[in-house]
Coordinates of C-alpha atoms in Angstrom, one line a residue:
Chain A
X218 CA -39.0 -25.2 -16.8
X219 CA -36.6 -26.2 -14.6
X220 CA -36.8 -24.3 -10.9
X221 CA -33.9 -22.8 -9.8
X222 CA -32.9 -21.2 -6.7
X223 CA -31.9 -17.2 -5.8
X224 CA -30.3 -16.2 -2.8
X225 CA -30.6 -12.6 -1.9
X226 CA -30.0 -10.8 1.0
X227 CA -31.9 -7.5 2.6
X228 CA -29.6 -5.6 4.5
X229 CA -30.4 -2.0 6.5
X230 CA -29.7 -0.4 9.9
X231 CA -33.0 -0.5 12.1
X232 CA -36.1 0.9 10.7
X233 CA -34.7 1.3 7.4
X234 CA -38.0 -0.2 5.3
X235 CA -36.9 -4.1 5.2
X236 CA -39.9 -6.0 6.6
X237 CA -42.2 -3.4 5.4
X238 CA -41.1 -4.0 1.7
X239 CA -40.9 -8.0 2.5
X240 CA -44.9 -7.2 3.6
X241 CA -45.9 -5.0 0.3
X242 CA -43.9 -7.5 -2.2
X243 CA -46.2 -10.5 -0.7
X244 CA -49.1 -8.7 -1.3
X245 CA -47.9 -7.8 -4.9
X246 CA -47.3 -11.3 -5.4
X247 CA -50.2 -12.8 -4.1
X248 CA -52.9 -9.9 -5.1
X249 CA -54.7 -9.7 -7.9
X250 CA -52.5 -6.4 -9.4
X251 CA -52.8 -5.6 -12.8
X252 CA -49.1 -6.0 -15.0
X253 CA -47.7 -8.1 -12.2
X254 CA -43.8 -9.3 -13.2
X255 CA -44.0 -12.2 -10.7
X256 CA -46.6 -14.3 -9.1
X257 CA -46.6 -17.2 -6.6
X258 CA -46.8 -20.0 -8.0
X259 CA -46.7 -21.8 -4.7
X260 CA -47.3 -21.2 -1.0
X261 CA -44.4 -20.6 1.3
X262 CA -43.7 -22.6 4.1
X263 CA -43.6 -19.4 5.3
X264 CA -46.6 -17.8 5.1
X265 CA -47.9 -17.4 8.7
X266 CA -45.3 -15.0 9.0
X267 CA -45.8 -13.5 5.4
X268 CA -49.4 -13.1 5.9
X269 CA -48.8 -11.5 10.2
X270 CA -46.7 -8.9 8.4
X271 CA -48.3 -8.3 5.1
X272 CA -51.8 -8.0 7.1
X273 CA -50.1 -5.3 9.6
X274 CA -49.1 -3.7 6.6
X275 CA -51.9 -3.5 4.7
X276 CA -53.7 -1.7 7.9
X277 CA -50.8 0.9 8.1
X278 CA -50.1 -0.3 11.0
X279 CA -46.0 -0.3 11.8
X280 CA -44.6 -3.7 11.5
X281 CA -42.8 -4.1 14.8
X282 CA -40.9 -6.8 15.8
X283 CA -42.4 -7.1 19.4
X284 CA -46.2 -6.8 17.5
X285 CA -44.7 -9.9 15.4
X286 CA -43.1 -11.4 18.7
X287 CA -40.1 -12.6 16.6
X288 CA -36.8 -12.9 18.1
X289 CA -34.0 -10.8 16.8
X290 CA -32.6 -13.7 14.5
X291 CA -33.0 -14.6 11.0
X292 CA -36.7 -15.0 9.7
X293 CA -36.1 -17.0 6.7
X294 CA -38.5 -16.2 3.9
X295 CA -38.7 -18.6 1.0
X296 CA -40.7 -17.5 -2.0
X297 CA -41.7 -19.6 -5.1
X298 CA -42.0 -17.1 -8.1
X299 CA -42.8 -17.4 -11.2
X300 CA -42.4 -14.9 -14.3
X301 CA -45.3 -13.8 -15.4
X302 CA -43.6 -13.2 -19.4
X303 CA -41.4 -16.2 -19.1
X304 CA -43.1 -18.4 -17.0
X305 CA -39.6 -19.5 -15.5
X306 CA -40.0 -20.2 -11.7
X307 CA -37.3 -20.4 -9.4
X308 CA -37.2 -20.0 -5.6
X309 CA -36.6 -16.5 -3.9
X310 CA -34.6 -16.9 -0.5
X311 CA -34.4 -13.7 1.2
X312 CA -33.3 -13.8 5.2
X313 CA -35.4 -11.1 7.2
X314 CA -33.0 -9.8 9.7
X315 CA -33.1 -7.3 12.1
X316 CA -31.2 -4.3 11.4
X317 CA -29.5 -4.2 14.9
X318 CA -27.9 -7.5 13.9
X319 CA -26.3 -5.3 11.2
X320 CA -25.4 -3.0 13.5
X321 CA -24.0 -5.8 16.0
X322 CA -22.3 -6.5 13.3
X323 CA -20.4 -3.4 12.8
X324 CA -19.7 -3.1 16.9
X325 CA -18.9 -6.4 18.0
X326 CA -16.9 -7.4 14.6
X327 CA -18.6 -11.0 14.7
X328 CA -20.5 -13.0 12.1
X329 CA -22.7 -15.9 13.2
X330 CA -21.5 -18.6 11.2
X331 CA -24.7 -19.4 10.0
X332 CA -24.9 -16.6 8.7
X333 CA -21.5 -16.3 6.8
X334 CA -23.1 -19.0 4.8
X335 CA -26.0 -16.9 3.7
X336 CA -22.8 -14.4 2.5
X337 CA -21.5 -17.1 0.9
X338 CA -24.8 -18.0 -0.9
X339 CA -26.1 -14.8 -2.1
X340 CA -26.5 -13.5 -6.1
X341 CA -27.4 -10.0 -4.8
X342 CA -28.0 -7.7 -2.0
X343 CA -31.0 -5.6 -1.5
X344 CA -29.1 -2.3 0.8
X345 CA -32.1 -0.2 2.3
X346 CA -31.8 3.3 3.5
X347 CA -34.3 5.4 5.1
X348 CA -33.7 9.2 4.5
X349 CA -35.3 10.6 7.8
X350 CA -33.0 7.8 10.1
X351 CA -29.5 8.9 8.6
X352 CA -26.9 9.7 11.2
X353 CA -24.4 12.3 9.6
X354 CA -21.7 14.0 11.6
X355 CA -21.9 17.7 12.6
X356 CA -18.6 19.3 12.7
X357 CA -18.1 22.2 15.4
X358 CA -16.1 23.8 12.2
X359 CA -19.7 23.6 10.1
X360 CA -21.8 25.4 13.0
X361 CA -21.6 28.9 13.7
X362 CA -22.0 28.7 17.4
X363 CA -20.2 31.0 19.9
X364 CA -18.5 30.0 22.5
X365 CA -21.5 31.4 24.4
X366 CA -23.7 29.4 22.8
X367 CA -22.1 26.3 24.4
X368 CA -23.8 24.7 27.3
X369 CA -21.4 23.9 30.2
X370 CA -20.4 20.3 30.1
X371 CA -18.9 18.6 33.2
X372 CA -17.6 16.0 30.7
X373 CA -17.6 15.4 26.9
X374 CA -19.0 12.9 25.3
X375 CA -16.8 10.0 24.9
X376 CA -16.7 8.0 21.3
X377 CA -19.1 5.5 21.4
X378 CA -19.2 2.6 17.8
X379 CA -22.5 2.3 17.8
X380 CA -22.8 6.2 16.8
X381 CA -20.7 6.3 13.8
X382 CA -22.2 8.0 10.6
X383 CA -24.6 5.9 9.1
X384 CA -22.2 6.0 6.0
X385 CA -19.1 4.7 7.4
X386 CA -21.1 1.8 9.1
X387 CA -22.7 1.2 5.8
X388 CA -19.5 0.8 3.7
X389 CA -18.0 -1.3 6.4
X390 CA -21.0 -3.6 6.2
X391 CA -21.1 -3.3 2.6
X392 CA -17.1 -4.4 2.2
X393 CA -17.2 -7.5 4.1
X394 CA -20.1 -8.7 2.6
X395 CA -18.5 -8.4 -0.7
X396 CA -15.6 -9.9 0.8
X397 CA -17.1 -13.4 2.1
X398 CA -19.4 -13.8 -1.0
X399 CA -18.9 -15.5 -4.4
X400 CA -19.6 -13.2 -7.0
X401 CA -18.1 -10.4 -7.9
X402 CA -19.2 -7.9 -9.3
X403 CA -22.2 -8.4 -7.0
X404 CA -25.4 -7.1 -7.9
X405 CA -26.4 -4.3 -5.1
X406 CA -29.8 -2.8 -5.4
X407 CA -30.0 0.3 -3.2
X408 CA -33.6 0.8 -2.1
X409 CA -34.3 4.3 -0.7
X410 CA -37.4 3.4 1.4
X411 CA -39.9 6.1 2.8
X412 CA -39.6 7.6 -0.9
X413 CA -42.8 9.2 -0.3
X414 CA -41.0 11.5 1.8
X415 CA -38.4 12.5 -0.7
X416 CA -40.2 12.5 -4.1
X417 CA -41.8 16.4 -3.8
X418 CA -38.0 17.0 -4.2
X419 CA -38.2 15.9 -7.8
X420 CA -34.7 14.0 -7.4
X421 CA -33.5 10.8 -9.1
X422 CA -32.8 8.2 -6.2
X423 CA -29.0 7.8 -7.8
X424 CA -28.6 11.9 -7.3
X425 CA -30.3 11.6 -4.3
X426 CA -27.7 9.0 -3.1
X427 CA -24.8 11.4 -4.1
X428 CA -26.0 14.6 -2.5
X429 CA -27.3 12.9 0.4
X430 CA -24.7 10.1 1.3
X431 CA -21.6 11.3 -0.6
X432 CA -19.0 9.2 0.8
X433 CA -21.5 5.7 0.9
X434 CA -21.7 7.2 -3.3
X435 CA -18.4 7.6 -3.4
X436 CA -17.7 3.9 -2.6
X437 CA -20.2 2.3 -4.7
X438 CA -19.1 4.2 -8.3
X439 CA -16.1 3.6 -7.7
X440 CA -15.7 0.0 -7.3
X441 CA -17.6 -1.4 -10.4
X442 CA -15.8 -4.6 -10.0
X443 CA -17.1 -5.1 -6.7
X444 CA -20.5 -3.8 -7.1
X445 CA -23.0 -3.4 -10.0
X446 CA -25.5 -1.3 -8.7
X447 CA -29.1 0.2 -9.1
X448 CA -30.5 3.0 -6.8
X449 CA -34.6 2.7 -6.2
X450 CA -37.0 4.8 -4.5
X451 CA -39.4 2.8 -2.3
X452 CA -42.0 3.7 -0.7
X453 CA -43.9 0.5 0.5
X454 CA -46.7 2.2 2.5
X455 CA -47.2 4.8 0.4
X456 CA -47.1 7.9 3.0
X457 CA -46.6 9.3 6.2
X458 CA -48.0 6.2 8.9
X459 CA -46.2 7.5 12.1
X460 CA -48.0 10.5 13.7
X461 CA -50.0 11.6 11.1
X462 CA -53.9 10.0 11.7
X463 CA -55.3 11.6 9.1
X464 CA -52.7 10.1 6.4
X465 CA -52.6 7.1 8.0
X466 CA -56.5 7.3 7.5
X467 CA -56.4 7.7 4.1
X468 CA -54.1 5.5 2.8
X469 CA -56.2 2.6 5.2
X470 CA -58.7 3.0 2.7
X471 CA -57.9 3.3 -0.2
X472 CA -59.8 0.6 -2.3
X473 CA -56.6 -1.0 -3.7
X474 CA -54.0 -1.0 -1.2
X475 CA -51.0 -1.6 -4.2
X476 CA -52.3 1.6 -5.1
X477 CA -50.1 2.8 -2.5
X478 CA -47.0 1.9 -3.4
X479 CA -44.6 4.6 -5.1
X480 CA -41.2 3.3 -6.8
X481 CA -38.7 5.6 -8.5
X482 CA -36.3 3.9 -10.9
X483 CA -34.1 6.9 -12.7
X484 CA -36.9 9.6 -13.8
X485 CA -39.7 6.7 -14.4
X486 CA -42.0 6.8 -11.5
X487 CA -44.7 3.3 -11.2
X488 CA -45.9 0.7 -8.7
X489 CA -44.3 -1.7 -9.5
X490 CA -42.6 -2.2 -6.0
X491 CA -40.8 -5.6 -7.0
X492 CA -38.5 -3.9 -9.4
X493 CA -35.6 -3.9 -7.0
X494 CA -36.1 -7.6 -6.6
X495 CA -36.1 -7.8 -10.5
X496 CA -33.7 -6.2 -11.2
X497 CA -31.5 -8.2 -9.1
X498 CA -32.8 -11.5 -10.6
X499 CA -32.0 -10.2 -13.9
X500 CA -28.4 -10.0 -13.6
Chain B
X783 CA 10.6 -36.4 18.0
X784 CA 11.1 -33.0 19.8
X785 CA 8.6 -30.1 20.8
X786 CA 10.2 -28.2 18.3
X787 CA 9.6 -30.6 15.5
X788 CA 6.2 -30.9 16.1
X789 CA 3.8 -29.6 13.5
X790 CA 1.5 -26.6 14.5
X791 CA -2.3 -25.9 14.1
X792 CA -3.9 -22.9 14.1
X793 CA -7.6 -22.8 16.3
X794 CA -8.3 -19.2 15.5
X795 CA -11.6 -18.7 13.0
X796 CA -10.5 -16.9 10.0
X797 CA -6.9 -18.5 10.0
X798 CA -5.3 -20.0 7.2
X799 CA -2.3 -21.0 9.1
X800 CA -3.3 -24.5 8.3
X801 CA -4.0 -24.9 4.8
X802 CA -1.4 -22.1 3.9
X803 CA 1.4 -21.9 6.8
X804 CA 0.7 -18.3 7.0
X805 CA -0.1 -16.8 10.9
X806 CA -3.1 -14.5 10.1
X807 CA -1.6 -12.7 13.1
X808 CA 1.9 -12.2 11.3
X809 CA 4.0 -13.8 14.0
X810 CA 3.9 -17.2 15.1
X811 CA 6.2 -17.1 17.9
X812 CA 3.5 -15.1 20.0
X813 CA 0.1 -16.1 18.4
X814 CA -1.8 -17.6 21.5
X815 CA -3.5 -19.8 18.9
X816 CA -1.0 -21.7 17.5
X817 CA -0.6 -25.2 18.9
X818 CA 1.6 -27.7 19.0
X819 CA 0.4 -31.3 18.0
X820 CA 1.2 -34.3 19.6
X821 CA 2.0 -36.9 17.0
X822 CA 0.8 -40.6 17.9
X823 CA 3.8 -43.3 18.1
X824 CA 3.3 -44.2 14.5
X825 CA 3.6 -40.7 13.3
X826 CA 0.9 -41.1 11.2
X827 CA -1.3 -37.9 10.4
X828 CA -2.4 -36.6 13.7
X829 CA -5.9 -36.0 14.6
X830 CA -6.4 -32.8 16.7
X831 CA -9.9 -32.3 18.4
X832 CA -9.9 -28.2 17.0
X833 CA -13.5 -26.5 18.6
X834 CA -16.0 -25.6 16.0
X835 CA -16.4 -22.0 16.4
X836 CA -20.5 -20.5 15.8
X837 CA -18.4 -17.3 14.9
X838 CA -16.7 -15.8 12.4
X839 CA -14.5 -12.5 13.3
X840 CA -13.8 -9.6 11.1
X841 CA -11.3 -6.9 11.3
X842 CA -11.5 -4.2 13.9
X843 CA -11.8 -1.8 12.1
X844 CA -9.3 0.0 14.0
X845 CA -6.0 1.3 14.4
X846 CA -3.6 -1.4 12.4
X847 CA -0.2 -2.7 14.6
X848 CA 2.4 -3.4 12.3
X849 CA 2.4 -7.3 12.7
X850 CA -1.5 -6.4 10.8
X851 CA -0.3 -4.4 7.8
X852 CA 0.5 -7.5 5.9
X853 CA -3.3 -8.3 5.6
X854 CA -3.4 -5.2 2.8
X855 CA -0.2 -5.3 2.0
X856 CA 0.1 -9.1 1.1
X857 CA -2.9 -7.9 -1.2
X858 CA -2.5 -4.7 -2.5
X859 CA 1.1 -1.7 -3.1
X860 CA 0.7 0.7 -0.7
X861 CA 1.6 4.1 -0.2
X862 CA 3.3 4.0 3.1
X863 CA 3.1 8.2 4.5
X864 CA 4.8 9.1 7.4
X865 CA 4.1 12.6 9.6
X866 CA 6.8 14.1 11.4
X867 CA 5.4 16.7 14.0
X868 CA 5.8 17.8 17.9
X869 CA 2.6 17.3 19.6
X870 CA -0.3 19.1 18.8
X871 CA 0.4 19.9 15.4
X872 CA -1.9 18.8 13.7
X873 CA -0.9 15.1 12.8
X874 CA -4.1 13.0 14.0
X875 CA -6.2 16.0 12.4
X876 CA -5.1 15.9 9.4
X877 CA -5.6 12.0 9.0
X878 CA -9.2 13.3 10.6
X879 CA -9.7 15.8 8.4
X880 CA -9.2 13.7 5.3
X881 CA -12.2 11.0 5.9
X882 CA -14.3 13.6 6.9
X883 CA -13.7 15.8 3.6
X884 CA -14.8 12.7 2.1
X885 CA -18.0 12.6 3.8
X886 CA -18.9 15.5 2.3
X887 CA -17.6 14.7 -1.9
X888 CA -14.7 14.1 -3.5
X889 CA -10.8 15.2 -2.8
X890 CA -9.7 17.1 -6.0
X891 CA -10.2 14.5 -8.3
X892 CA -9.9 11.5 -6.3
X893 CA -13.2 9.0 -5.0
X894 CA -13.1 7.8 -1.5
X895 CA -13.1 4.1 -2.2
X896 CA -13.1 1.9 0.8
X897 CA -11.1 2.5 4.4
X898 CA -10.2 -1.0 6.2
X899 CA -10.1 1.7 9.1
X900 CA -12.7 3.6 9.7
X901 CA -13.2 3.3 13.5
X902 CA -9.5 4.4 14.0
X903 CA -10.4 7.3 11.7
X904 CA -13.8 7.7 13.6
X905 CA -12.4 8.2 17.1
X906 CA -9.8 10.6 15.8
X907 CA -12.3 13.1 14.5
X908 CA -15.0 12.6 17.3
X909 CA -13.9 15.8 19.4
X910 CA -14.3 17.7 16.2
X911 CA -18.1 16.8 16.2
X912 CA -20.8 18.1 17.8
X913 CA -21.7 15.3 19.5
X914 CA -18.9 15.1 21.5
X915 CA -20.1 18.6 23.3
X916 CA -16.4 19.6 22.8
X917 CA -16.7 23.6 22.3
X918 CA -13.2 23.5 20.6
X919 CA -12.7 22.0 17.6
X920 CA -9.8 19.5 18.8
X921 CA -9.3 15.8 17.7
X922 CA -8.0 12.5 20.0
X923 CA -4.6 12.7 20.3
X924 CA -2.4 9.4 19.8
X925 CA -1.8 8.2 22.9
X926 CA 0.8 5.5 21.5
X927 CA 4.5 5.5 21.6
X928 CA 4.3 3.0 19.0
X929 CA 3.2 3.8 15.1
X930 CA -0.1 2.5 14.7
X931 CA -1.3 2.8 11.1
X932 CA -4.9 3.5 9.2
X933 CA -5.6 2.6 5.8
X934 CA -7.4 4.2 2.9
X935 CA -8.2 3.7 -0.1
X936 CA -9.0 6.3 -3.1
X937 CA -9.7 6.1 -6.6
X938 CA -9.3 8.6 -9.8
X939 CA -12.9 10.1 -11.0
X940 CA -12.3 9.0 -14.1
X941 CA -11.9 4.9 -13.1
X942 CA -9.2 4.8 -15.7
X943 CA -6.9 3.4 -13.2
X944 CA -7.0 1.2 -10.3
X945 CA -8.0 2.6 -7.1
X946 CA -4.6 3.4 -4.8
X947 CA -4.0 2.1 -0.8
X948 CA -2.5 4.4 1.4
X949 CA -1.0 3.4 5.0
X950 CA -0.8 6.7 7.1
X951 CA 1.3 6.0 10.3
X952 CA 0.8 7.7 13.4
X953 CA 2.4 8.2 16.8
X954 CA 2.4 10.3 19.9
X955 CA 4.0 13.5 18.7
X956 CA 6.4 13.4 22.0
X957 CA 8.2 10.6 20.5
X958 CA 9.5 12.9 17.7
X959 CA 10.9 15.1 20.6
X960 CA 12.2 12.5 22.3
X961 CA 14.2 11.2 19.2
X962 CA 15.6 15.0 19.0
X963 CA 17.4 14.2 22.1
X964 CA 19.1 10.7 21.3
X965 CA 20.6 8.6 18.6
X966 CA 18.7 5.9 20.1
X967 CA 15.3 7.4 20.2
X968 CA 15.7 8.5 16.4
X969 CA 17.1 5.5 15.6
X970 CA 13.3 3.8 16.5
X971 CA 11.6 5.6 13.7
X972 CA 13.5 3.1 11.4
X973 CA 10.2 3.2 9.6
X974 CA 11.1 6.5 7.8
X975 CA 13.5 4.4 5.1
X976 CA 10.3 2.7 4.3
X977 CA 8.0 5.6 3.9
X978 CA 7.0 6.6 0.5
X979 CA 6.2 10.3 1.2
X980 CA 7.3 11.9 4.6
X981 CA 5.8 14.8 6.0
X982 CA 7.2 17.6 8.2
X983 CA 4.5 19.4 9.9
X984 CA 4.7 22.3 11.7
X985 CA 2.1 24.4 13.4
X986 CA 1.4 27.4 11.9
X987 CA -0.5 28.8 15.2
X988 CA 2.3 28.2 17.2
X989 CA 4.7 30.0 14.1
X990 CA 2.7 33.3 14.8
X991 CA 3.5 33.5 18.6
X992 CA 7.1 35.0 19.5
X993 CA 7.2 33.0 22.5
X994 CA 6.9 29.7 21.1
X995 CA 8.0 29.9 17.3
X996 CA 11.8 30.2 17.8
X997 CA 12.0 26.6 19.9
X998 CA 9.8 25.1 17.0
X999 CA 11.9 26.1 14.4
X1000 CA 14.8 24.9 16.0
X1001 CA 13.6 21.6 17.2
X1002 CA 12.4 20.7 13.1
X1003 CA 16.0 21.5 12.3
X1004 CA 17.3 19.2 14.8
X1005 CA 14.8 16.5 14.2
X1006 CA 16.0 16.9 10.3
X1007 CA 19.3 16.8 11.2
X1008 CA 19.6 13.8 13.3
X1009 CA 17.2 11.8 11.1
X1010 CA 19.8 12.6 8.2
X1011 CA 22.7 11.7 10.9
X1012 CA 20.7 8.5 11.2
X1013 CA 20.6 7.6 7.5
X1014 CA 17.0 7.6 7.8
X1015 CA 16.6 9.7 5.1
X1016 CA 18.6 8.3 2.4
X1017 CA 17.4 8.0 -1.1
X1018 CA 14.5 10.6 0.3
X1019 CA 14.4 13.1 -3.1
X1020 CA 11.7 15.6 -1.0
X1021 CA 10.3 16.3 2.3
X1022 CA 7.7 18.2 1.9
X1023 CA 7.2 20.5 4.6
X1024 CA 3.5 21.6 5.9
X1025 CA 2.0 24.7 7.8
X1026 CA -0.7 23.1 9.4
X1027 CA -3.3 25.6 10.7
X1028 CA -3.3 27.8 7.8
X1029 CA -6.7 29.5 9.3
X1030 CA -5.3 31.4 11.7
X1031 CA -2.2 32.4 9.6
X1032 CA -4.8 33.8 6.8
X1033 CA -6.5 35.3 10.1
X1034 CA -3.6 37.0 11.3
X1035 CA -2.2 38.0 7.8
X1036 CA 1.3 37.0 8.6
X1037 CA 2.3 34.8 5.8
X1038 CA 4.9 36.8 5.1
X1039 CA 6.0 37.0 8.2
X1040 CA 6.5 33.1 8.6
X1041 CA 7.6 32.9 4.8
X1042 CA 10.9 35.2 6.5
X1043 CA 11.0 33.8 9.8
X1044 CA 10.6 30.0 9.4
X1045 CA 10.2 28.5 5.3
X1046 CA 12.9 30.6 3.8
X1047 CA 15.7 29.6 6.6
X1048 CA 14.5 26.0 6.3
X1049 CA 15.1 25.8 2.6
X1050 CA 18.4 27.5 3.1
X1051 CA 19.6 24.8 5.9
X1052 CA 18.7 22.1 3.8
X1053 CA 19.0 23.5 0.0
X1054 CA 17.9 20.2 -1.5
X1055 CA 15.4 18.7 1.1
X1056 CA 11.9 20.1 0.9
X1057 CA 10.0 20.3 -2.3
X1058 CA 6.5 21.9 -2.6
X1059 CA 5.5 24.0 1.1
X1060 CA 1.9 23.1 1.8
X1061 CA -1.1 24.9 3.9
X1062 CA -3.3 23.2 5.4
X1063 CA -6.7 24.2 7.3
X1064 CA -7.7 20.6 8.7
X1065 CA -10.3 22.6 10.4
X1066 CA -11.1 26.2 10.5
X1067 CA -13.3 29.2 12.0
X1068 CA -12.0 31.3 10.0
X1069 CA -15.0 32.0 7.1
X1070 CA -12.3 33.0 4.5
X1071 CA -10.7 29.6 5.0
X1072 CA -12.9 26.6 4.4
X1073 CA -11.9 23.3 6.6
X1074 CA -10.0 20.9 4.6
X1075 CA -8.4 23.4 2.4
X1076 CA -4.9 21.9 1.1
X1077 CA -6.0 18.5 1.8
X1078 CA -6.7 18.0 -2.1
X1079 CA -2.5 19.1 -3.0
X1080 CA -2.1 16.7 0.2
X1081 CA -3.3 13.9 -0.9
X1082 CA -2.3 14.0 -4.5
X1083 CA 1.1 14.1 -2.8
X1084 CA 0.6 11.2 -1.0
X1085 CA -0.5 9.3 -4.2
X1086 CA 2.2 10.4 -6.1
X1087 CA 5.2 8.3 -6.6
X1088 CA 7.5 7.8 -4.0
X1089 CA 10.9 6.3 -3.1
X1090 CA 10.7 3.6 -1.9
X1091 CA 7.5 3.8 -4.3
X1092 CA 5.5 1.3 -2.7
X1093 CA 5.2 -0.8 -0.1
X1094 CA 3.9 -4.6 -0.4
X1095 CA 4.1 -8.5 1.2
X1096 CA 5.4 -10.9 -1.4
X1097 CA 5.1 -14.5 -2.0
X1098 CA 8.4 -15.7 -3.5
X1099 CA 7.2 -19.2 -2.9
X1100 CA 4.9 -21.3 -1.6
X1101 CA 4.9 -20.8 2.7
X1102 CA 7.7 -18.3 2.0
X1103 CA 6.8 -14.9 2.1
X1104 CA 9.0 -11.7 2.6
X1105 CA 7.3 -8.8 4.5
X1106 CA 9.5 -5.9 2.8
X1107 CA 7.5 -3.3 4.4
X1108 CA 8.8 -5.4 8.1
X1109 CA 11.9 -5.8 7.3
X1110 CA 13.1 -2.7 9.4
X1111 CA 12.1 -4.3 12.4
X1112 CA 14.6 -7.2 12.0
X1113 CA 17.0 -5.3 10.2
X1114 CA 17.9 -2.2 12.1

């Protein structure tokens, strides 16, 4: 089977779970989990980095860029994968880029030329969202606050571009990624991370998107010529590891870390953490 | 060879002038990135050292200026919408509410499909948000006395039709007050000729108060008459009259009073000019009126076929473009 290269972008604002996903994915590829769709047939040149984030993930530690001592620029990750069913081999290139980089793209209106080349090469995008990190606007008209309840403030808060609602920022970022890539429509795998916090609502990921980020949802379903969309709910950690020591201990003590995965695709719930990339690869 | 006949090269990242001859800024005369090329004596192909930029500029997302509109009209036919109204009549608030409403879901039968000026919308909406620490549901006033433009792309929910593009013109309301006073000022509003839809806005809150409503009515009549006198409304089948701040009228239960004092007299004065009357509550603290009420009708109107139908930038031949929208600037 001849090798070929697939290049995907992982987009997401800060703390949306991109690196945790990558760590969990590397575990999936290199472990002995049953029913794996892909395996790593050749060691990645980025093994040191991948092992570092995977080890943190397996211990339920937060994967922090200061911990991993990675600067905020691109961290190119190249994986050599084999489809277990078809034996097709391919290289998967996924630059792991800090979320701050995407915020800066929006606020500074500049892309590094190098990044533009990454986008031009991409044959798919995985966009990460964290339900607990969404910034919505609250209109005064939507609040029931009497004038007397307002604190006296000396000055109004000025407009800050970096504080615009998450939906606005993501639509703009997606728009310029679409403009600069060469595939139309471009496959977009939208990953709602920390799905364990949402799963109790028993809602399909696409419906969650519609109710919680209506503007982004409208944008994506109104542009089928630009994006082929699939929405996944993914928990790479399987539970809350921050501010909940008991839960963290429970997760870290599991015999098989891969049992922590929660993936929801439509109404189907499974542990196939690579589903968002598997879908992109199939497009 | 004179300087004027020497070729030019553009050093602006992202501009296709060197290959297409089209200046990204739309104004070759004033573009700071165009450089004259010094040809060697044998006039062979010049070698120009253009510094390699490491960054790629993406559009600002803020208000568009007139010379930037062709970046949209070059690709998409667009309906140009102009709101006429005095300061604080609710022009900017209406624009801001439009995108705020899409934040909650579709407006009528239309989904949000894109926006090339999200920052311009967000700035206008800021002071209506809790985060601003404003006490009233207020909006950023438009300061500029030159028109700036906001872009919105919407699509019918059925997806049976292509997306439609809207360009909203915005300007400080004082510009219309000045235009009331002098033909010279009115003639600078030549954009009205090119608008697909013109909406005349009357502040519903002002119409409730005896002390101010007479002046408002007189000013609106005067503005329309002067616009007609300057042939700015030629070919306009209908102007749309919008009563803003509908929430306050509803709370005061004064619709009949406003109808008899303002709407009917205006219709009688200009019997063929006004079509449907729209009542809009872009914001509302009235529990009986939801904020955004009337925006669906407004959007439908904006998307309907106007006269001229649409503004566009056409390519006639290679390197020769006609910016139909921009003609007014040069031919007035």
